[in-house]
Amino acid sequence: MTLVYVEHQDGRPDDVSLQAIALARGLAGGDPLDALVAGPGAAEAAASLGAHGVARVHLADHESLAGHAPVALGRCIAELIERLSPAAVIAAGSERGNEVMAHAAAITELPLAANCIAAEPGDPLTVTRVRWGGSLLEEARVHGRVKLLTVMPHTVEAAETGGGPAEVERFTPALSDADLIVRVVERVVEETGGGVSLADAKFVVSCGRGAGSPEGFAPAEELAALLGGAVGCSRAVTIAGWRSHTDQVGQTGTKIAPEVYLACGISGATQHMAGCKGAKRIIAVNIDPEAPIIANADYAVIGDLHDVIPAITAELRKAGTG
Amino acid sequence: MNILVCAKRVPMTGGTIVLTPDEQAIETRHLGFTISPHEECGVEEAVRLIEAQGGESAVLTLGPAEAEEQLRDAMALGIDRAILLQTDEEYDGQATAAAIVDSIQAEREAGVEYDLIFFGNESADSGNYQVGIRVAHALGWPCVTGVKGVTVAGGRARLEQEAASGRDVYDVPLPAVVTVKEGLNLPRYPSVPGRLRAKRKPLDTRTPSRREAGVEKLRLKLPPGQGKQAEMLGHGPEAAPAVVEVLRRAGLVA
Ligand SMILES: Cc1cc2nc3c(=O)[nH]c(=O)nc-3n(C[C@H](O)[C@H](O)[C@H](O)COP(=O)(O)OP(=O)(O)OC[C@H]3O[C@@H](n4cnc5c(N)ncnc54)[C@H](O)[C@@H]3O)c2cc1C
Ligand SMILES: Nc1ncnc2c1ncn2[C@@H]1O[C@H](COP(=O)(O)O)[C@@H](O)[C@H]1O
């Protein structure tokens, strides 16, 4: 049996967890697939997993799992490992998927391979996993009596198998007070200001060091507003204090997936590109035709961003946009 | 208060990654080195907390002798002392955590007790997403990950994490492990006097013992789709109509 830890939002399984199920299904061959769900809406989430090939869902029933409690969730996985001896436990390589699996790995003292994009059955298991936020791949063997892995989001496609409803088994995990010290005690809701978020925007225009100053972003702001998009930036900009880190695209910033990414005055360091791999089309604007980003973009404009961005805005206005 | 920051020396890869012929490592002959931006924020947060509340800070790295450079950099920003667990071997997440725990326990026997240990949320290169969490379990301490806000008072830490529509807040007793993300603060630049002082701050070099890798690296490879040549849309403002055409084909413009 292979166990998948499934995250969900109020009963709707996360896409990234369905992707983890897809990788698990491939790895399990014909072996049964079990899932673990917890928290408010777990029963609804469980009901939808049969369609993805899950035979049995373990529903962790505990009042303390209402808010995020990563140690407790790791403990639930550890308990199922002891009770059911799965061949592997797999979760999404989301922030919380990786966190919960690391707790499970620490409790059981098992190895954990984070952010895999492929796995070949066997003992040891062979995986391909992501390094440097996606700029480099590693082939590795995963040892241990139970193989723990997480699946890099958006690298494996989720698929329905047309399976019938999964059997649901409720269980009450044995949690101690110590397991519940780390839990969300408060959620502070912040006003987003109404604009589209960087992560969700269909159009993103970023500027890098080439913008020259905080004021250098005004044309990008105008263009983003015109297209209902968002403004991003490189790390050179955030460490200079020109923009807030919330605008940073990259390995240690936000991962974006727009239809078009207009990257202006950005050299194209691997750590920046790791954040925009999800973009359908990348247009680079750079004064230097040798800039590395040119070899990673779909389209290029050679020129000064201070001239090119306003010209694009003017052209759109001429064409009747905005 | 006594704070430890764990940081890892990694190459600054620039625009393209080149592998060594044996595919075991990144070719670093022409590269500089640094630590992850997450860890830089851990260093800055430790320095600020000690400045505000008093106490001592230390930075630890497991890596080659050359990693002294990253330790001195952290001390130039205000960290008081450094620990180098010196090795040329690669450690997986589990082995790294075990070596760090050994070091913390050895220090404890010598009378050094930490209140807070900062890690990066994930290392820049291997991204195992686990070392801090494993260390916390071995010590029996709470661990909060992905932290972008730290307040320490009355023997507790209030920790904030970015969430979908705001922030999730945790409140844990010290001692605790906190893994942090870039954006927690804006790290300062080192000053010239800071660099000079760093040269004389204590650096304790030890030899760690390496447990066998549970995640055993076989080889590295570059992801597909490298080095495409962009289609040239033109030079300067004259390229604007061609850019708008791309936006139109993408369905962003009617
Ligand atoms: C572990 C790690 C994580 C990192 N994470 C991130 C991250 O999340 N995001 C990120 O962005 N970086 C990240 N970095 C930093 C990254 O390596 C680069 O240093 C950074 O992306 C460089 O920013 P830049 O392209 O704006 O600046 P530069 O590299 O200085 O490039 C500026 C570019 O602008 C061009 N230019 C200059 N003037 C103009 C003009 N007037 N018009 C048009 N073009 C012009 C130049 O030709 C050049 O190509 C990380 C680094 C490390 C080591
Ligand atoms: N070799 C190392 N030396 C010091 N700290 C490390 C090392 N490897 C990992 N860490 C710490 O553990 C964090 C998480 O690493 P990882 O689990 O590899 O993603 C990093 O951000 C560092 O703070």
XYZ file of C-alpha atoms and ligand atoms in Angstrom:
652
model
C 0.000 0.000 0.000
C 1.100 3.562 -0.716
C -0.172 6.416 1.442
C -0.762 9.978 0.208
C -1.211 12.909 2.587
C -3.852 15.109 0.952
C -4.204 18.817 1.693
C -7.530 20.507 1.031
C -9.313 23.831 1.433
C -12.575 23.245 3.292
C -13.185 19.925 1.566
C -11.764 20.680 -1.872
C -8.522 18.736 -2.395
C -5.635 20.978 -3.466
C -4.535 20.515 -7.089
C -0.987 19.922 -5.886
C -2.212 17.027 -3.715
C -4.039 15.496 -6.695
C -0.738 15.764 -8.574
C 0.965 13.921 -5.692
C -1.712 11.213 -5.967
C -0.944 10.890 -9.697
C 2.773 10.330 -9.016
C 1.919 7.904 -6.204
C -0.407 5.940 -8.504
C 2.347 5.537 -11.067
C 4.799 4.443 -8.407
C 2.382 2.020 -6.716
C 1.772 0.110 -9.960
C -1.320 -1.929 -9.115
C -0.863 -1.709 -5.341
C -3.681 -0.023 -3.414
C -3.523 3.688 -2.731
C -4.596 5.041 0.655
C -4.944 8.687 1.627
C -4.811 10.677 4.865
C -7.018 13.736 5.281
C -7.546 15.930 8.330
C -9.214 19.135 9.393
C -12.545 20.837 8.664
C -14.082 19.462 5.469
C -12.038 16.242 5.597
C -15.116 14.085 4.903
C -15.982 16.044 1.741
C -12.365 15.873 0.599
C -12.330 12.117 1.244
C -15.472 11.668 -0.851
C -13.794 13.059 -3.966
C -10.582 11.015 -3.812
C -11.967 7.728 -5.177
C -12.157 9.347 -8.604
C -8.367 9.768 -8.444
C -7.769 6.099 -7.712
C -7.670 6.180 -3.903
C -9.110 2.970 -2.411
C -9.221 3.927 1.260
C -9.131 7.255 3.085
C -7.953 7.585 6.682
C -9.760 10.505 8.209
C -7.960 11.914 11.234
C -10.602 12.991 13.684
C -9.266 15.308 16.376
C -10.577 18.673 17.514
C -7.039 20.055 17.587
C -6.601 19.545 13.856
C -9.068 22.351 13.068
C -6.240 24.850 12.536
C -2.837 24.067 10.985
C -0.867 21.956 13.476
C 2.155 20.564 11.601
C 3.659 18.428 14.375
C 0.280 16.805 15.043
C -0.148 16.071 11.332
C 3.347 14.592 11.189
C 2.342 12.450 14.162
C -0.784 11.239 12.258
C 1.436 10.119 9.364
C 3.884 8.444 11.762
C 1.002 6.596 13.421
C -0.270 5.298 10.047
C 3.271 4.269 9.104
C 3.495 2.149 12.268
C 0.008 0.695 11.885
C -0.136 0.074 8.129
C 3.513 -0.246 7.013
C 3.020 1.487 3.648
C 5.725 1.062 1.030
C 5.850 4.828 0.594
C 4.252 8.014 1.920
C 3.839 10.837 -0.561
C 2.600 14.428 -0.243
C 2.612 17.615 -2.281
C 5.824 19.650 -2.167
C 3.789 22.648 -1.037
C 5.021 24.710 1.913
C 2.797 22.750 4.258
C 3.217 19.400 2.520
C 6.981 19.649 2.867
C 6.652 20.827 6.461
C 4.321 18.055 7.589
C 6.381 15.372 5.822
C 9.570 16.664 7.456
C 7.901 16.291 10.859
C 6.813 12.750 9.947
C 10.368 11.996 8.781
C 11.873 13.415 11.964
C 9.483 11.421 14.181
C 10.069 8.140 12.322
C 13.760 8.876 11.624
C 13.225 8.043 7.958
C 14.890 9.752 4.979
C 12.748 12.259 3.061
C 13.265 13.322 -0.561
C 11.593 16.702 -1.111
C 10.230 18.026 -4.404
C 10.484 14.993 -6.666
C 9.316 15.196 -10.270
C 9.580 11.479 -11.025
C 10.045 8.209 -9.139
C 10.960 4.696 -10.291
C 9.786 1.800 -8.141
C 12.404 -0.359 -6.425
C 14.297 -0.647 -3.190
C 16.016 1.726 -2.913
C 13.637 3.901 -4.861
C 15.128 6.080 -7.591
C 13.817 9.641 -7.826
C 14.492 12.770 -9.793
C 14.207 15.764 -7.515
C 14.526 19.490 -7.863
C 17.448 21.566 -6.581
C 17.938 25.327 -6.715
C 14.174 25.869 -6.934
C 14.023 24.053 -10.279
C 17.212 25.242 -11.996
C 18.932 21.904 -11.445
C 17.808 18.286 -11.161
C 19.228 15.512 -9.006
C 18.859 11.784 -9.473
C 18.923 10.097 -6.105
C 18.271 6.802 -4.362
C 15.882 6.950 -1.433
C 16.604 4.427 1.294
C 14.647 3.500 4.415
C 12.042 0.871 5.268
C 9.314 3.325 4.178
C 10.061 5.818 1.392
C 9.009 9.380 2.094
C 8.715 11.836 -0.776
C 7.049 15.075 -1.728
C 6.117 15.981 -5.289
C 7.231 19.283 -6.826
C 4.021 21.225 -7.577
C 2.943 21.521 -11.222
C 5.408 18.996 -12.620
C 3.078 15.966 -12.660
C -0.415 16.078 -14.107
C -3.392 15.089 -11.943
C -5.748 12.633 -13.611
C -9.065 11.037 -12.732
C -9.167 7.259 -13.008
C -12.925 6.846 -12.887
C -12.658 4.807 -9.693
C -15.644 4.378 -7.358
C -15.905 6.109 -3.985
C -13.106 5.348 -1.542
C -13.765 3.539 1.697
C -13.467 5.996 4.613
C -11.967 5.002 7.961
C -12.053 7.504 10.787
C -9.352 7.330 13.414
C -8.431 9.389 16.434
C -4.682 9.970 16.405
C -2.876 9.681 19.719
C -1.703 13.259 20.190
C 0.045 14.599 23.264
C 0.022 18.204 24.441
C 3.573 18.532 23.117
C 2.309 17.723 19.610
C -0.043 20.683 19.790
C 2.354 23.424 20.900
C 2.993 24.373 17.291
C -0.365 25.447 15.901
C -1.915 28.519 14.388
C -3.382 30.558 17.226
C -4.518 33.529 15.205
C -5.093 34.486 11.578
C -4.479 38.111 10.673
C -6.439 38.995 7.548
C -4.724 41.616 5.445
C -6.311 43.910 2.898
C -4.876 43.100 -0.515
C -5.602 46.581 -1.841
C -7.901 45.118 -4.478
C -5.178 44.476 -7.068
C -4.494 41.047 -8.538
C -1.820 39.090 -6.681
C 1.567 38.472 -8.256
C 1.112 34.700 -8.017
C -2.267 34.758 -9.803
C -1.743 37.558 -12.339
C -2.196 36.747 -16.054
C 0.264 39.517 -16.916
C 3.360 40.427 -14.913
C 5.805 43.203 -15.718
C 8.981 43.155 -13.620
C 11.913 45.489 -13.489
C 15.359 44.727 -12.164
C 18.403 46.789 -11.327
C 17.949 48.398 -14.746
C 15.007 50.412 -13.354
C 17.631 52.538 -11.602
C 15.460 53.791 -8.738
C 12.075 53.309 -7.022
C 10.675 55.990 -9.347
C 11.856 53.911 -12.288
C 8.885 51.601 -11.645
C 6.197 54.179 -12.505
C 5.904 53.167 -16.192
C 5.656 49.484 -15.183
C 2.874 50.364 -12.694
C 1.000 52.157 -15.437
C 1.336 49.271 -17.895
C 0.294 46.677 -15.296
C -2.770 48.742 -14.377
C -3.740 49.024 -18.027
C -3.683 45.241 -18.492
C -5.039 44.281 -15.057
C -1.693 42.691 -14.246
C 0.841 42.900 -11.440
C 4.283 44.470 -10.994
C 7.195 42.289 -9.928
C 10.916 42.837 -9.449
C 14.255 41.095 -9.004
C 16.177 40.650 -5.771
C 18.643 43.374 -6.760
C 15.667 45.710 -6.371
C 14.417 44.419 -3.021
C 17.828 44.430 -1.360
C 18.311 47.998 -2.547
C 15.070 48.792 -0.715
C 13.322 50.047 -3.878
C 10.386 47.627 -3.590
C 8.953 45.357 -0.923
C 10.027 41.706 -0.904
C 6.407 40.749 -1.632
C 7.085 41.900 -5.219
C 10.171 39.722 -5.687
C 9.919 37.016 -8.341
C 12.222 34.046 -7.891
C 13.531 31.132 -5.896
C 13.258 32.987 -2.588
C 10.386 35.214 -3.710
C 7.076 34.537 -5.432
C 6.579 31.908 -8.137
C 4.523 33.345 -10.965
C 2.619 31.679 -13.843
C 1.251 34.435 -16.115
C 0.308 34.221 -19.794
C 3.006 36.821 -20.475
C 5.976 37.806 -18.319
C 7.649 41.046 -19.387
C 11.057 41.072 -17.665
C 12.782 44.446 -18.020
C 16.324 45.278 -16.951
C 16.763 41.829 -15.393
C 19.878 39.807 -16.245
C 18.234 36.391 -15.840
C 20.063 34.812 -12.903
C 18.983 31.190 -12.403
C 17.400 32.143 -9.071
C 15.206 34.727 -10.771
C 14.269 32.365 -13.603
C 13.298 29.690 -11.036
C 10.364 31.945 -10.137
C 8.994 32.405 -13.663
C 9.270 28.900 -15.119
C 5.468 28.755 -15.011
C 5.128 31.729 -17.397
C 3.678 30.783 -20.812
C 5.697 33.420 -22.664
C 8.661 35.493 -21.478
C 9.544 38.770 -23.169
C 12.912 40.166 -22.085
C 13.704 43.866 -22.409
C 17.400 44.533 -21.925
C 20.022 46.966 -23.172
C 22.497 44.097 -23.386
C 21.897 41.563 -26.184
C 24.302 39.200 -24.364
C 22.295 39.172 -21.115
C 21.675 35.550 -20.004
C 17.915 36.151 -19.909
C 17.881 36.362 -23.717
C 18.748 32.662 -23.838
C 15.842 31.868 -21.509
C 13.164 34.113 -22.992
C 10.743 33.513 -25.867
C 10.976 37.088 -27.184
C 13.481 39.874 -26.760
C 13.563 43.629 -27.160
C 16.974 45.264 -27.088
C 16.644 48.693 -25.563
C 16.297 50.888 -22.519
C 13.326 49.905 -20.370
C 12.665 53.592 -19.645
C 11.825 54.040 -23.344
C 10.372 50.632 -24.170
C 7.753 50.305 -21.396
C 6.106 53.704 -22.041
C 6.110 52.908 -25.778
C 4.206 49.661 -25.118
C 1.680 51.547 -22.975
C 1.264 54.192 -25.690
C 0.826 51.514 -28.348
C -1.885 49.796 -26.262
C -3.682 53.117 -25.744
C -3.485 53.798 -29.478
C -5.062 50.390 -30.072
C -7.880 51.341 -27.721
C -6.948 49.430 -24.560
C -7.664 51.198 -21.277
C 19.464 35.480 25.223
C 21.592 33.088 23.225
C 20.889 32.630 19.525
C 22.369 30.275 16.932
C 21.970 30.743 13.173
C 22.650 27.868 10.771
C 23.685 28.849 7.247
C 25.103 26.939 4.279
C 27.807 28.048 1.818
C 26.507 27.817 -1.769
C 27.813 29.042 -5.142
C 26.385 32.149 -6.818
C 25.453 30.519 -10.077
C 24.632 33.574 -12.206
C 22.844 33.045 -15.502
C 23.730 29.446 -16.326
C 24.699 26.409 -14.331
C 27.661 24.362 -15.592
C 28.230 20.897 -14.156
C 31.556 19.169 -13.531
C 32.291 16.355 -16.039
C 31.422 13.666 -13.453
C 27.983 15.319 -12.981
C 28.455 15.278 -9.214
C 28.650 19.011 -8.623
C 28.294 22.488 -10.051
C 31.485 23.768 -11.712
C 32.428 26.521 -9.266
C 35.934 27.460 -10.426
C 34.760 30.855 -11.670
C 32.015 31.474 -9.137
C 31.699 33.401 -5.909
C 29.931 31.959 -2.870
C 27.204 33.131 -0.537
C 24.455 31.878 1.795
C 20.739 31.734 1.043
C 18.785 35.003 1.314
C 16.558 33.222 3.853
C 19.596 32.552 6.033
C 20.825 36.145 5.588
C 17.529 37.215 7.143
C 18.157 34.737 9.981
C 21.542 36.379 10.613
C 20.013 39.867 10.581
C 17.170 38.865 12.918
C 19.620 37.333 15.405
C 21.767 40.483 15.394
C 18.706 42.701 15.920
C 17.358 40.574 18.775
C 20.717 40.579 20.578
C 21.114 44.337 20.011
C 17.666 44.907 21.533
C 17.675 42.346 24.347
C 21.332 41.550 25.056
C 23.060 38.186 24.935
C 25.204 36.413 22.406
C 24.840 35.113 18.871
C 26.661 32.398 16.987
C 26.648 31.211 13.378
C 27.204 27.602 12.375
C 27.985 26.021 9.055
C 28.720 22.499 7.958
C 31.002 22.734 4.968
C 34.536 23.047 3.613
C 37.331 25.137 5.146
C 36.492 27.891 2.628
C 33.121 28.336 4.363
C 35.051 30.472 6.862
C 34.305 33.256 4.354
C 30.540 32.980 4.981
C 31.067 32.753 8.747
C 33.219 35.913 8.727
C 30.574 37.642 6.583
C 27.941 36.853 9.224
C 30.270 38.083 11.988
C 30.858 41.293 10.014
C 27.121 41.945 10.337
C 27.285 41.553 14.114
C 27.245 37.833 14.952
C 29.620 37.240 17.885
C 31.257 33.892 17.121
C 31.279 31.038 14.640
C 31.328 27.252 14.500
C 32.630 25.427 11.441
C 31.802 21.737 11.157
C 34.477 21.167 8.602
C 34.030 18.583 5.881
C 34.516 18.250 2.134
C 31.856 15.581 1.920
C 28.257 16.161 0.956
C 25.680 15.500 3.691
C 22.018 14.793 3.039
C 19.325 16.498 5.141
C 19.256 13.818 7.815
C 23.043 13.695 8.187
C 23.271 17.501 8.273
C 20.699 17.650 11.062
C 22.487 14.917 13.022
C 25.838 16.735 12.777
C 24.247 20.020 13.897
C 22.565 18.257 16.848
C 25.905 16.673 17.846
C 27.486 20.115 17.868
C 24.671 21.666 19.917
C 24.935 18.830 22.429
C 28.707 19.189 22.697
C 28.237 22.899 23.366
C 25.590 22.137 25.959
C 28.106 19.953 27.813
C 30.435 22.944 27.779
C 27.674 25.077 29.323
C 26.285 26.825 26.213
C 22.482 26.713 26.009
C 20.607 28.333 23.142
C 17.190 29.967 23.459
C 16.548 30.250 19.765
C 17.973 28.643 16.637
C 17.331 30.175 13.243
C 17.451 28.135 10.051
C 16.509 29.013 6.503
C 13.153 27.625 5.399
C 15.112 25.635 2.829
C 18.734 25.527 1.724
C 19.460 27.344 -1.555
C 21.084 24.406 -3.320
C 19.638 21.113 -2.115
C 16.296 22.394 -0.808
C 15.574 19.458 1.488
C 13.019 21.412 3.539
C 13.870 19.418 6.659
C 17.101 20.212 8.530
C 15.553 22.693 11.005
C 12.580 20.443 11.701
C 14.805 17.413 12.324
C 17.027 19.385 14.704
C 13.939 20.596 16.609
C 12.674 17.035 17.086
C 16.063 15.792 18.254
C 16.184 18.572 20.849
C 12.499 18.212 21.777
C 11.843 21.860 20.900
C 8.955 23.408 18.972
C 9.639 24.427 15.370
C 7.783 27.011 13.311
C 8.632 27.205 9.597
C 8.533 29.842 6.860
C 8.557 32.677 9.378
C 8.364 36.313 8.261
C 7.754 37.993 11.618
C 9.472 37.397 14.988
C 8.637 38.934 18.387
C 10.392 37.579 21.476
C 9.155 38.479 24.963
C 8.670 36.787 28.314
C 10.286 33.510 27.326
C 7.990 33.062 24.325
C 8.155 33.774 20.620
C 5.282 35.075 18.542
C 5.923 34.013 14.979
C 4.156 35.060 11.811
C 3.894 33.124 8.587
C 2.494 34.349 5.284
C -0.872 32.762 4.475
C -3.264 33.012 1.539
C -5.154 36.098 2.734
C -2.941 37.419 5.489
C -0.755 35.982 8.210
C -0.915 32.921 10.442
C 0.385 33.485 13.953
C 2.092 30.949 16.234
C 3.016 31.431 19.860
C 5.609 29.024 21.255
C 7.719 28.767 24.398
C 11.502 29.098 24.170
C 13.792 27.375 23.468
C 12.554 27.028 19.908
C 13.670 26.427 16.338
C 12.484 28.971 13.791
C 12.960 28.560 10.043
C 12.778 31.891 8.259
C 12.138 33.269 4.802
C 13.485 36.219 2.921
C 11.256 39.237 3.571
C 11.485 38.784 7.373
C 13.678 41.888 7.418
C 15.975 43.866 5.135
C 19.518 42.765 6.046
C 22.087 45.506 6.597
C 25.282 45.835 4.583
C 28.543 45.094 6.389
C 30.513 48.158 7.514
C 34.295 48.442 7.226
C 34.773 48.367 11.042
C 32.394 45.400 11.135
C 34.606 43.554 8.630
C 37.720 44.325 10.660
C 36.129 43.185 13.919
C 34.920 39.977 12.232
C 38.527 38.966 11.509
C 39.254 38.734 15.220
C 36.027 37.096 16.394
C 36.321 33.478 17.592
C 35.887 30.654 15.089
C 35.665 27.151 16.486
C 36.455 24.421 13.926
C 35.293 20.873 14.609
C 35.197 17.607 12.728
C 31.681 16.250 12.360
C 30.861 12.586 11.902
C 28.747 11.749 8.878
C 25.978 9.200 8.998
C 25.164 7.368 5.792
C 22.943 9.221 3.324
C 19.296 8.163 3.292
C 18.802 10.232 0.157
C 21.833 9.231 -1.876
C 22.753 11.540 -4.744
C 23.563 9.670 -7.955
C 24.085 12.552 -10.352
C 23.006 16.059 -11.245
C 21.511 17.091 -14.556
C 20.236 20.254 -16.138
C 16.499 20.514 -16.738
C 15.393 20.309 -20.377
C 14.646 23.454 -22.377
C 17.900 25.319 -21.681
C 19.406 27.811 -24.057
C 16.528 28.597 -26.362
C 17.236 31.668 -28.488
C 14.611 34.373 -28.098
C 12.758 35.689 -31.133
C 13.904 39.286 -31.647
C 11.011 41.747 -31.547
C 13.143 44.758 -32.327
C 15.192 47.567 -30.839
C 13.959 50.311 -28.514
C 10.488 51.885 -28.647
C 10.006 50.715 -32.263
C 9.488 47.207 -30.892
C 6.270 48.242 -29.078
C 3.810 47.103 -31.805
C 5.463 43.657 -31.914
C 5.196 43.397 -28.100
C 1.514 44.338 -28.267
C 1.036 41.644 -30.913
C 2.453 39.042 -28.485
C 0.105 40.347 -25.765
C -2.798 40.063 -28.207
C -1.931 36.481 -29.180
C -1.791 35.654 -25.474
C -5.352 36.895 -25.088
C -4.404 39.839 -22.867
C -5.537 42.491 -25.338
C -8.771 42.453 -27.332
C 20.167 31.462 -3.129
C 19.812 32.665 -3.925
C 18.470 32.996 -4.089
C 18.115 34.091 -4.876
N 16.779 34.369 -5.042
C 16.430 35.331 -5.931
C 15.059 35.609 -6.225
O 14.134 35.022 -5.634
N 14.768 36.541 -7.157
C 15.749 37.230 -7.826
O 15.426 38.070 -8.683
N 17.050 37.037 -7.524
C 17.408 36.107 -6.599
N 18.734 35.938 -6.296
C 19.726 36.909 -6.835
C 20.150 36.629 -8.259
O 21.227 35.724 -8.232
C 20.588 37.931 -8.960
O 21.589 38.548 -8.194
C 19.462 38.937 -9.182
O 18.334 38.291 -9.762
C 19.959 40.049 -10.087
O 18.964 41.036 -10.270
P 18.922 41.909 -11.618
O 18.783 40.998 -12.794
O 17.890 42.947 -11.428
O 20.325 42.648 -11.594
P 21.600 42.486 -12.517
O 22.070 41.082 -12.540
O 22.531 43.541 -12.118
O 21.069 42.778 -13.986
C 20.598 44.030 -14.415
C 20.252 43.886 -15.886
O 19.617 45.076 -16.340
C 20.124 45.434 -17.618
N 19.924 46.896 -17.715
C 20.574 47.879 -17.050
N 20.045 49.078 -17.333
C 19.015 48.856 -18.180
C 18.059 49.711 -18.820
N 18.062 51.015 -18.624
N 17.145 49.131 -19.631
C 17.127 47.774 -19.850
N 18.007 46.947 -19.272
C 18.939 47.466 -18.441
C 21.560 44.974 -17.627
O 22.016 44.744 -18.939
C 21.449 43.659 -16.812
O 21.174 42.561 -17.658
C 19.121 34.879 -5.482
C 20.461 34.567 -5.281
C 20.813 33.470 -4.510
C 22.255 33.134 -4.344
N 25.557 22.446 5.496
C 24.804 23.226 6.293
N 25.387 24.031 7.210
C 24.647 24.832 8.015
N 23.309 24.888 7.965
C 22.680 24.110 7.065
C 23.383 23.245 6.190
N 22.486 22.616 5.406
C 21.265 23.075 5.765
N 21.384 23.979 6.773
C 20.321 24.747 7.421
O 19.092 24.078 7.281
C 18.182 24.856 6.491
C 17.294 23.942 5.691
O 18.056 23.149 4.813
P 17.428 21.985 3.925
O 16.707 21.066 4.828
O 18.590 21.382 3.213
O 16.482 22.663 2.958
C 19.072 25.784 5.693
O 18.410 26.963 5.270
C 20.161 26.092 6.725
O 19.705 27.034 7.676
